[in-house]
CSV table of C-alpha atoms and ligand atoms in Angstrom, one decimal:
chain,number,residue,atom,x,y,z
A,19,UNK,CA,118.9,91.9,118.6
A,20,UNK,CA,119.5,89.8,115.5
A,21,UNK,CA,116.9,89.1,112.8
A,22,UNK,CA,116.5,85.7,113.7
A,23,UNK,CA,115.8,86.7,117.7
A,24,UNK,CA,113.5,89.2,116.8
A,25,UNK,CA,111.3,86.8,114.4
A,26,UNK,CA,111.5,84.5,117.8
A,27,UNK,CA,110.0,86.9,120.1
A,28,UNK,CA,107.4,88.1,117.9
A,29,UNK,CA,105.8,84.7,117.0
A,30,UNK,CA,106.4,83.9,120.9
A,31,UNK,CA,104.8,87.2,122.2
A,32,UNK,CA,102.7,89.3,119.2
A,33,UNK,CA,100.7,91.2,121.9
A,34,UNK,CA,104.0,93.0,123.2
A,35,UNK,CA,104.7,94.4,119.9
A,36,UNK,CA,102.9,97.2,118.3
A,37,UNK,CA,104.1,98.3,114.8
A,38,UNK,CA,104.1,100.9,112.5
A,39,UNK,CA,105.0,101.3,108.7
A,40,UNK,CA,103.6,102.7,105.9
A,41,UNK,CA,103.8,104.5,102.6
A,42,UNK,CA,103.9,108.0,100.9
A,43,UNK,CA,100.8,108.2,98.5
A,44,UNK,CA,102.5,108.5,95.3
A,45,UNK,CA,100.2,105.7,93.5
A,46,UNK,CA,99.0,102.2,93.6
A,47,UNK,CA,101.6,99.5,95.0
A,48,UNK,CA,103.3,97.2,93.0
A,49,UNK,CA,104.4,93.5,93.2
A,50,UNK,CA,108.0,95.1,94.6
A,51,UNK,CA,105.6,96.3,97.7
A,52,UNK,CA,103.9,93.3,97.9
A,53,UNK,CA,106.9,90.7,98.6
A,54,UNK,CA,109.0,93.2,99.5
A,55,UNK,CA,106.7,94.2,102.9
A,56,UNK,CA,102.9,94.0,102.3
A,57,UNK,CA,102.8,90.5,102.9
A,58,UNK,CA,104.9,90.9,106.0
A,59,UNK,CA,102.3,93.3,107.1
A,60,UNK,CA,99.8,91.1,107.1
A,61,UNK,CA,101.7,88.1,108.3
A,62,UNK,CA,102.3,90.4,111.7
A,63,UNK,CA,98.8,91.4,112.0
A,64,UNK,CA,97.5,87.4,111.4
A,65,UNK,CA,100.5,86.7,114.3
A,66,UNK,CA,98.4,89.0,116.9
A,67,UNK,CA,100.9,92.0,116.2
A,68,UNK,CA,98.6,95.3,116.4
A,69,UNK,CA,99.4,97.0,113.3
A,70,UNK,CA,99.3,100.9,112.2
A,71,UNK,CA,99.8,101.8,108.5
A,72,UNK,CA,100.8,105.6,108.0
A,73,UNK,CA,99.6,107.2,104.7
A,74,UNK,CA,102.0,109.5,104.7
A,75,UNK,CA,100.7,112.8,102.5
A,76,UNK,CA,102.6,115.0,104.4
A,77,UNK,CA,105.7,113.7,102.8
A,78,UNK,CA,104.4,114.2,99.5
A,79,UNK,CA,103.6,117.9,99.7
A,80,UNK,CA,107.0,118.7,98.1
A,81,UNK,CA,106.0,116.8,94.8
A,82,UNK,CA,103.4,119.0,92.6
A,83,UNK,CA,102.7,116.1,90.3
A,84,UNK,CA,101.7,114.0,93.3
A,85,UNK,CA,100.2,116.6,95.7
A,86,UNK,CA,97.7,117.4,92.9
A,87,UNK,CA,96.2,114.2,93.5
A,88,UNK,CA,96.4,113.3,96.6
A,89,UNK,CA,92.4,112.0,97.4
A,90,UNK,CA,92.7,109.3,94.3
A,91,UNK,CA,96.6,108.4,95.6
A,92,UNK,CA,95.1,108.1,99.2
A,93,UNK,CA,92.3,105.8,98.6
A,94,UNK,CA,94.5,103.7,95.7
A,95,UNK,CA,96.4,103.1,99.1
A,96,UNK,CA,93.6,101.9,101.1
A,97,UNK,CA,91.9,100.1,98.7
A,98,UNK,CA,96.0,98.0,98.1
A,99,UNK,CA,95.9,97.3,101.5
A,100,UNK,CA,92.9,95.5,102.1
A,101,UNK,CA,93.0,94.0,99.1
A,102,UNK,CA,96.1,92.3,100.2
A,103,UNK,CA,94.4,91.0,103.4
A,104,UNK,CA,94.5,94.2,105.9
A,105,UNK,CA,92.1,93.4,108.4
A,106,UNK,CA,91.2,97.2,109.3
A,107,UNK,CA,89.1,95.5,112.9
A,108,UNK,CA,92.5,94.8,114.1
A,109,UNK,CA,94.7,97.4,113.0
A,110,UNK,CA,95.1,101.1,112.1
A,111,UNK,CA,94.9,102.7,108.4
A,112,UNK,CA,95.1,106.8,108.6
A,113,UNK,CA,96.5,109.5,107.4
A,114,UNK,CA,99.2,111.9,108.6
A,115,UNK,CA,97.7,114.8,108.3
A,116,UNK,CA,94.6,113.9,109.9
A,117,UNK,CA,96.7,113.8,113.2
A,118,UNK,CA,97.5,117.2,114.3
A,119,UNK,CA,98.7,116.1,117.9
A,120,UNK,CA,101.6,113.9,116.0
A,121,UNK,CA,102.8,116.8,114.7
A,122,UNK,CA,103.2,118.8,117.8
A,123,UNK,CA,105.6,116.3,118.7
A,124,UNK,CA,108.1,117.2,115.9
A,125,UNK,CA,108.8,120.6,118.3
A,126,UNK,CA,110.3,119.1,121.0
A,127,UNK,CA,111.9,116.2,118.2
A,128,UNK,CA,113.7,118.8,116.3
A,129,UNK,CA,115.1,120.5,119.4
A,130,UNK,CA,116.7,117.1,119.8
A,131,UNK,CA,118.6,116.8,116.3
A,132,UNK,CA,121.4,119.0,114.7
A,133,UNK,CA,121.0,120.5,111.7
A,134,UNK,CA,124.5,118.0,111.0
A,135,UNK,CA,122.8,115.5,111.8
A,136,UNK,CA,119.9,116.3,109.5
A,137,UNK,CA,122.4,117.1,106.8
A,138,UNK,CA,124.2,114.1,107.3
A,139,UNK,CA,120.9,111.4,105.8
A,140,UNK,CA,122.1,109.6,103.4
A,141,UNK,CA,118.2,108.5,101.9
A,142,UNK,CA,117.3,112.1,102.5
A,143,UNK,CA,120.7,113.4,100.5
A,144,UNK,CA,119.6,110.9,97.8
A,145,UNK,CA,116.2,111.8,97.2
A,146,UNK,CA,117.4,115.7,97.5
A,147,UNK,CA,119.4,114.6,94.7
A,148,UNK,CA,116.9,113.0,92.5
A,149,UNK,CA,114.0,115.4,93.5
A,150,UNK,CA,113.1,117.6,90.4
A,151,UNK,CA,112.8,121.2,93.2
A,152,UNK,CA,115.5,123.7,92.2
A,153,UNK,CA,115.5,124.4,96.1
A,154,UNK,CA,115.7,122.3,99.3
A,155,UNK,CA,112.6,122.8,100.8
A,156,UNK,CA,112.8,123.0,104.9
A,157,UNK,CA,109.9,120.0,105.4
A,158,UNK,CA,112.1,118.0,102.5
A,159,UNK,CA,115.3,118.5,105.0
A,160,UNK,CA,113.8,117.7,108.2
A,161,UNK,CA,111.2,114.7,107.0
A,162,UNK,CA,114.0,111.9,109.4
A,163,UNK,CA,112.3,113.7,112.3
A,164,UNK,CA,108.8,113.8,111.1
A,165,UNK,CA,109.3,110.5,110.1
A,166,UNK,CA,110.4,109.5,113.6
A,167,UNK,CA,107.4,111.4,114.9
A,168,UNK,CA,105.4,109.1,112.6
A,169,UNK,CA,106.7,106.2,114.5
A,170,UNK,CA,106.8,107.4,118.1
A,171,UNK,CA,103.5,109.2,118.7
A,172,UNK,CA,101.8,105.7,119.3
A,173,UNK,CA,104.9,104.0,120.7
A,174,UNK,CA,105.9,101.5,117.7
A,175,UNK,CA,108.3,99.3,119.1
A,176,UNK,CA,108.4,97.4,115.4
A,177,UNK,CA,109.4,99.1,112.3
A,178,UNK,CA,109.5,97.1,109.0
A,179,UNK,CA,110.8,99.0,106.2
A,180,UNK,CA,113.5,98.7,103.6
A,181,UNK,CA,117.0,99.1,103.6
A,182,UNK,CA,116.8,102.6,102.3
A,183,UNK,CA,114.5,104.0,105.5
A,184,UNK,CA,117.3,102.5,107.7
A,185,UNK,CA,119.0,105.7,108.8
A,186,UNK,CA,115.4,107.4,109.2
A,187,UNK,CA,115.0,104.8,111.8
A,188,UNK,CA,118.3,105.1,113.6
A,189,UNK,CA,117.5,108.9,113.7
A,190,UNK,CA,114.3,107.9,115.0
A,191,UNK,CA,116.2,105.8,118.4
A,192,UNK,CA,118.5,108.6,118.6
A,193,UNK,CA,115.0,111.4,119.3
A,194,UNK,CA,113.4,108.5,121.4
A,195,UNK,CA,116.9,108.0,123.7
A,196,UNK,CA,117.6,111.8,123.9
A,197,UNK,CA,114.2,112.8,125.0
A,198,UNK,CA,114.0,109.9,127.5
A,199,UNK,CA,117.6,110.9,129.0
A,200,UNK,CA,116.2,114.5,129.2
A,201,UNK,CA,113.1,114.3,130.1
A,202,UNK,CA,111.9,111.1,131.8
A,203,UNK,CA,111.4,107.2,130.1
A,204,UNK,CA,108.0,107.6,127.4
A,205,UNK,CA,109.3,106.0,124.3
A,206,UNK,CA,110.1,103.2,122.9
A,207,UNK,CA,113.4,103.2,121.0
A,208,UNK,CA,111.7,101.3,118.1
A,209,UNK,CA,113.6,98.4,115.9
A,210,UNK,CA,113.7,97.8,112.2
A,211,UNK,CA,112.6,94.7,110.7
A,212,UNK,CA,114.6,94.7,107.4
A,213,UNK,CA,112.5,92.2,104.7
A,214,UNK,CA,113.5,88.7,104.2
A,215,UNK,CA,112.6,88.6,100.4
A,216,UNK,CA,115.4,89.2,98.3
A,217,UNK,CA,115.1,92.4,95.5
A,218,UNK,CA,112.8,92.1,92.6
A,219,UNK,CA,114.1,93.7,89.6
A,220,UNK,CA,111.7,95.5,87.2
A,221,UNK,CA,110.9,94.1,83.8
A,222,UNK,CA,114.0,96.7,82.3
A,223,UNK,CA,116.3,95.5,85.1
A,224,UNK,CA,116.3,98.1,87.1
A,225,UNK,CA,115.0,98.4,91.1
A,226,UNK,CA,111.1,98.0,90.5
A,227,UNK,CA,109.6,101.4,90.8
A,228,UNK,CA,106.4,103.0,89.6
A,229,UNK,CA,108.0,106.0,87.8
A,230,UNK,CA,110.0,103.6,85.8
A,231,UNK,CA,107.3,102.2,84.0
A,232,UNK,CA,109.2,98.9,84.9
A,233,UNK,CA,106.6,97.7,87.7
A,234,UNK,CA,103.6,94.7,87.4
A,235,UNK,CA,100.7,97.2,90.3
A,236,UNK,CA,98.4,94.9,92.1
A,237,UNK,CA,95.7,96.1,90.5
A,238,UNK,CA,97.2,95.7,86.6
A,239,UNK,CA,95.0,93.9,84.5
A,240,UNK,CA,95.9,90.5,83.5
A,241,UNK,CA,96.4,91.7,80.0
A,242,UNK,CA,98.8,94.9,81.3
A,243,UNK,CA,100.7,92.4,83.3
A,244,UNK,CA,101.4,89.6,80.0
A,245,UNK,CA,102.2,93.0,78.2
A,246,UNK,CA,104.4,94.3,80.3
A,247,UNK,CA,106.4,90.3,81.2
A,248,UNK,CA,106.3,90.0,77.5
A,249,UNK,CA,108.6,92.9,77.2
A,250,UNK,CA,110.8,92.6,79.6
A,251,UNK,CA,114.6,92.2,79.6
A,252,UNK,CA,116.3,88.7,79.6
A,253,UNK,CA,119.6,87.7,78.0
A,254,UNK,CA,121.0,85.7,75.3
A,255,UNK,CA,121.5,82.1,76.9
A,256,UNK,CA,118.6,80.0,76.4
A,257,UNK,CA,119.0,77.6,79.3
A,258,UNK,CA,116.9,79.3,82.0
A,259,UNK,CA,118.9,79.1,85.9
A,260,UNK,CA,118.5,81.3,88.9
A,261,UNK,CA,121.6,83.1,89.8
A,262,UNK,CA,121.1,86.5,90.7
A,263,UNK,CA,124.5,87.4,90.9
A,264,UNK,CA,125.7,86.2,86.9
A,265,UNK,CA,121.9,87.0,85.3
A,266,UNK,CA,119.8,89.5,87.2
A,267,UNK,CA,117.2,90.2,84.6
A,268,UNK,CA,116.2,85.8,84.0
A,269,UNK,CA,117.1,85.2,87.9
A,270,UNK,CA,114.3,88.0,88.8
A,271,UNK,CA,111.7,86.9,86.3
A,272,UNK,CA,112.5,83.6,87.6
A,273,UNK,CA,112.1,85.0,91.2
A,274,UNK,CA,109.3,86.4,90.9
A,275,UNK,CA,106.7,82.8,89.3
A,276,UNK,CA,108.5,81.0,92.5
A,277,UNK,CA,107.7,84.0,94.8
A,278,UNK,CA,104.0,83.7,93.5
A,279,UNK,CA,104.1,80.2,93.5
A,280,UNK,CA,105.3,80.0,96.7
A,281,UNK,CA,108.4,77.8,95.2
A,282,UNK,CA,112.2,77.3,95.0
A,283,UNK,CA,113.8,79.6,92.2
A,284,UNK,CA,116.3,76.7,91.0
A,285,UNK,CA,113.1,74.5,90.7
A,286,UNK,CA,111.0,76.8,88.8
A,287,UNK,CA,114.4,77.7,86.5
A,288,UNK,CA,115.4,73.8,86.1
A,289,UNK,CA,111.4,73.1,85.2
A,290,UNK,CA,112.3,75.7,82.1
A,291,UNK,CA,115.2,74.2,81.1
A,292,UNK,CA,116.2,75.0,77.7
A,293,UNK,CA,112.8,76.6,76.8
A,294,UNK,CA,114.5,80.2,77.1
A,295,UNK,CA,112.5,83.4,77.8
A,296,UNK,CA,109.7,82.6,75.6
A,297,UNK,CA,108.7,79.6,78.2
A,298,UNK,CA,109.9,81.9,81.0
A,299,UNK,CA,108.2,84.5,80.3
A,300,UNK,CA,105.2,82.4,79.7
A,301,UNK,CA,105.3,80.9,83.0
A,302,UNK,CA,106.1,84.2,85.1
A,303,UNK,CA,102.6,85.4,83.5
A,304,UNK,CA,100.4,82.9,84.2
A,305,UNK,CA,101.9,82.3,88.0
A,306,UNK,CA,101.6,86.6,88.7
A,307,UNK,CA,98.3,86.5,87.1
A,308,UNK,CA,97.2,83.2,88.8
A,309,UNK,CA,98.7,84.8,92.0
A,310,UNK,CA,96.6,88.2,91.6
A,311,UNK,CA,93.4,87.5,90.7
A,312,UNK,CA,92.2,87.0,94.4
A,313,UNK,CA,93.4,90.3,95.6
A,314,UNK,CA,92.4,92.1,91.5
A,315,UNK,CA,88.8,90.6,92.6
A,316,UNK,CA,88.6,91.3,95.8
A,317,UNK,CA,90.0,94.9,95.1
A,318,UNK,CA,87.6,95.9,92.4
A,319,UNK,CA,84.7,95.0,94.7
A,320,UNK,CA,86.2,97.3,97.1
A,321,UNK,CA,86.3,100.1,95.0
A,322,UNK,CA,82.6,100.4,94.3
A,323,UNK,CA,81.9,100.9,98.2
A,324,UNK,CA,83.4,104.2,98.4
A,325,UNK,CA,81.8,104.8,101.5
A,326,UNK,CA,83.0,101.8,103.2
A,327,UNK,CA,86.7,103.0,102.1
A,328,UNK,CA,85.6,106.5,103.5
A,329,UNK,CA,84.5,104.3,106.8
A,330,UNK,CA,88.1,102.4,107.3
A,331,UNK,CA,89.8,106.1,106.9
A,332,UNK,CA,87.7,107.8,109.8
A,333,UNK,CA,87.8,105.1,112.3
A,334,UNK,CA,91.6,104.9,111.6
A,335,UNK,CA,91.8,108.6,112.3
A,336,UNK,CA,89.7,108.5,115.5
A,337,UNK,CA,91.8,105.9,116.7
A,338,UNK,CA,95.3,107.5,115.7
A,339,UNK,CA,93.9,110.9,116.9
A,340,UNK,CA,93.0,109.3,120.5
A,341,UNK,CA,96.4,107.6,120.8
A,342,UNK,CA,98.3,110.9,119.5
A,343,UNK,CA,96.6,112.6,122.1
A,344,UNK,CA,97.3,110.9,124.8
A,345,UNK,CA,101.0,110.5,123.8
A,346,UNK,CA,101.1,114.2,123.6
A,347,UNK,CA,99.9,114.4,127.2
A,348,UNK,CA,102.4,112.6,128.6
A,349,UNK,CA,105.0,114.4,126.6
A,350,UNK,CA,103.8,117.9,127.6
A,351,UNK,CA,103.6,116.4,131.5
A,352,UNK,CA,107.3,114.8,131.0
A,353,UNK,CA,108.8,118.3,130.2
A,354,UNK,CA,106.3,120.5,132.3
A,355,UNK,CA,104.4,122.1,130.2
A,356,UNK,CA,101.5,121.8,131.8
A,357,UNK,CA,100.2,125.3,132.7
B,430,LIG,N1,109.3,107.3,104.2
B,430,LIG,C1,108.5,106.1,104.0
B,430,LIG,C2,108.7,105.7,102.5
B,430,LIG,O1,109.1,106.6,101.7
B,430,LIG,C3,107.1,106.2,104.3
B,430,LIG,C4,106.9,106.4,105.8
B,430,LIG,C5,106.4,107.5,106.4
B,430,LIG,C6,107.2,105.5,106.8
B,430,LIG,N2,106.4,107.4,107.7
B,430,LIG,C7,106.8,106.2,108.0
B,430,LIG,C8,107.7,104.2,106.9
B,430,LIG,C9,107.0,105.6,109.3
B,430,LIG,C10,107.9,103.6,108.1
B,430,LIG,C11,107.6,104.3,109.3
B,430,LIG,O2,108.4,104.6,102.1
């Protein structure tokens, strides 16, 4: 189905999609999140789409920076995603390892997969090749199939992610085709839903990413954020324009006032004119900052209710465990192993 089509039938029929997406806990999310799917996230649930959000911790274990600090990543997670506008009444928040009966289905998924096929990821291959682990570690190799365990234990039919998870999802319709031809029709074979917003540069030019240094979080202060804008890369031509192609670093700072702003690029860049980066920069501040300060507020009020954060995470569980189970019923029924 083409973008377009799908977009159709979900505004048309929310209530026969379910999705799920989430994120590894590896810190607090980022402007790149926000426009790139956190907004889409919430748009879905708004629609009448039921929504699940995966903390994913289990894909984490492999990195001892992170894994150290897992509790603080997790809840930096939750707190980011209703700060944003998550309405945790009407959706899921939990965390993967609070599931047990989604992993049991990872058996049966990896009986489905060859190690070729495994070996063949190219976002897996990538991150292998960027991970700091002398050795490929056996959960780091076969994460495509937890990952399509992830998706399938509660029947996700609606996958938004980034380019990058792309082959993790195709993997993901290859498990959920193979085990219905095998054993009987109980999944779903689930379709991305790539983002619409084009890619926001970090403030060096390079993909926006928290290990960078290069990324404005949600949470910043309004202070960090004018520090780190101040700073950022632009280029020698005073007259300010959009286009991506010629001037990446302007045409992203200019991207990212009229993504805040809710605007056309080429108008925010003409409005700029000849002012150069200083007025550039100026403006991308005061439209992320004006943008923020809802979801900084409503964020920091969050945080002091720990045990209302504590609250979202448990009901989330309880309803992911109930739905795992179930699943896992039906699974163990569809290839008799019911004894
Ligand atoms: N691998 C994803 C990431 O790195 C996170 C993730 C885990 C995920 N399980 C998922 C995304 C299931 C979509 C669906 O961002």
């Amino acid at each position: 189905m083409t973008s377009a089509l799908l977009e159709q039938s979900v505004v048309e029929a929310p209530a026969t999609f379910r999705v799920l997406t989430g994120d590894r806990p590896t810190g607090r999310l980022h402007l790149g999140h926000y426009f790139g799917t956190l907004h889409n996230r919430i748009r879905l649930q708004r629609l009448g789409v039921e929504v699940f959000l995966i903390i994913a911790d289990y894909q984490v274990l492999t990195d001892r920076d992170i894994a150290e600090r897992l509790p603080e990543h997790v809840e930096d997670l939750v707190l980011d995603y209703l700060a944003v506008g998550f309405d945790p009444g009407r959706g899921t928040v939990f965390a993967h390892s609070a599931v047990p009966a989604l992993n049991q289905l990872l058996l049966p998924f990896l009986s489905l997969v060859s190690v070729a096929e495994l070996g063949r990821n190219p976002t897996v291959k990538d991150e292998i090749a960027h991970s700091r682990q002398a050795a490929v570690s056996g959960l780091m190799f076969t994460y495509p199939a937890h990952q399509a365990a992830d998706i399938l234990f509660c029947k996700a039919n609606l996958v938004p992610v980034g380019q990058d998870q792309l082959p993790h999802l195709e993997l993901t319709r290859t498990i959920a085709r193979r085990f219905n031809d095998r054993y009987g029709k109980v999944f779903p074979e689930p379709a991305p839903m790539l983002s619409a917003a084009p890619l926001l540069l970090g403030t060096d030019g390079a993909k926006m990413s928290k290990s960078r240094g290069n990324a404005i979080s949600l949470s910043a202060t309004a202070d960090e954020t004018a520090r780190l804008i101040r700073g950022a890369k632009t280029d020698a031509d005073r007259h300010i324009t959009y286009e991506p192609e010629r001037r990446p670093e302007v045409s992203s700072l200019v991207l990212l006032a009229s993504l805040c702003q809710d605007r056309d690029p080429h108008e925010v860049a003409a409005e700029i004119g000849g002012g150069g980066a200083a007025v550039l920069k100026r403006t991308v501040t005061s439209a992320v900052n004006d943008f923020l300060a809802p979801i900084r507020a409503r964020r920091a009020e969050l945080a002091r209710d720990r045990g209302y954060l504590r609250q979202v995470l448990r009901v989330g569980n309880a309803r992911a465990n109930e739905i795992a189970d179930t699943t896992l019923t039906e699974v163990r029924q569809a290839m008799r192993s019911v004894y």
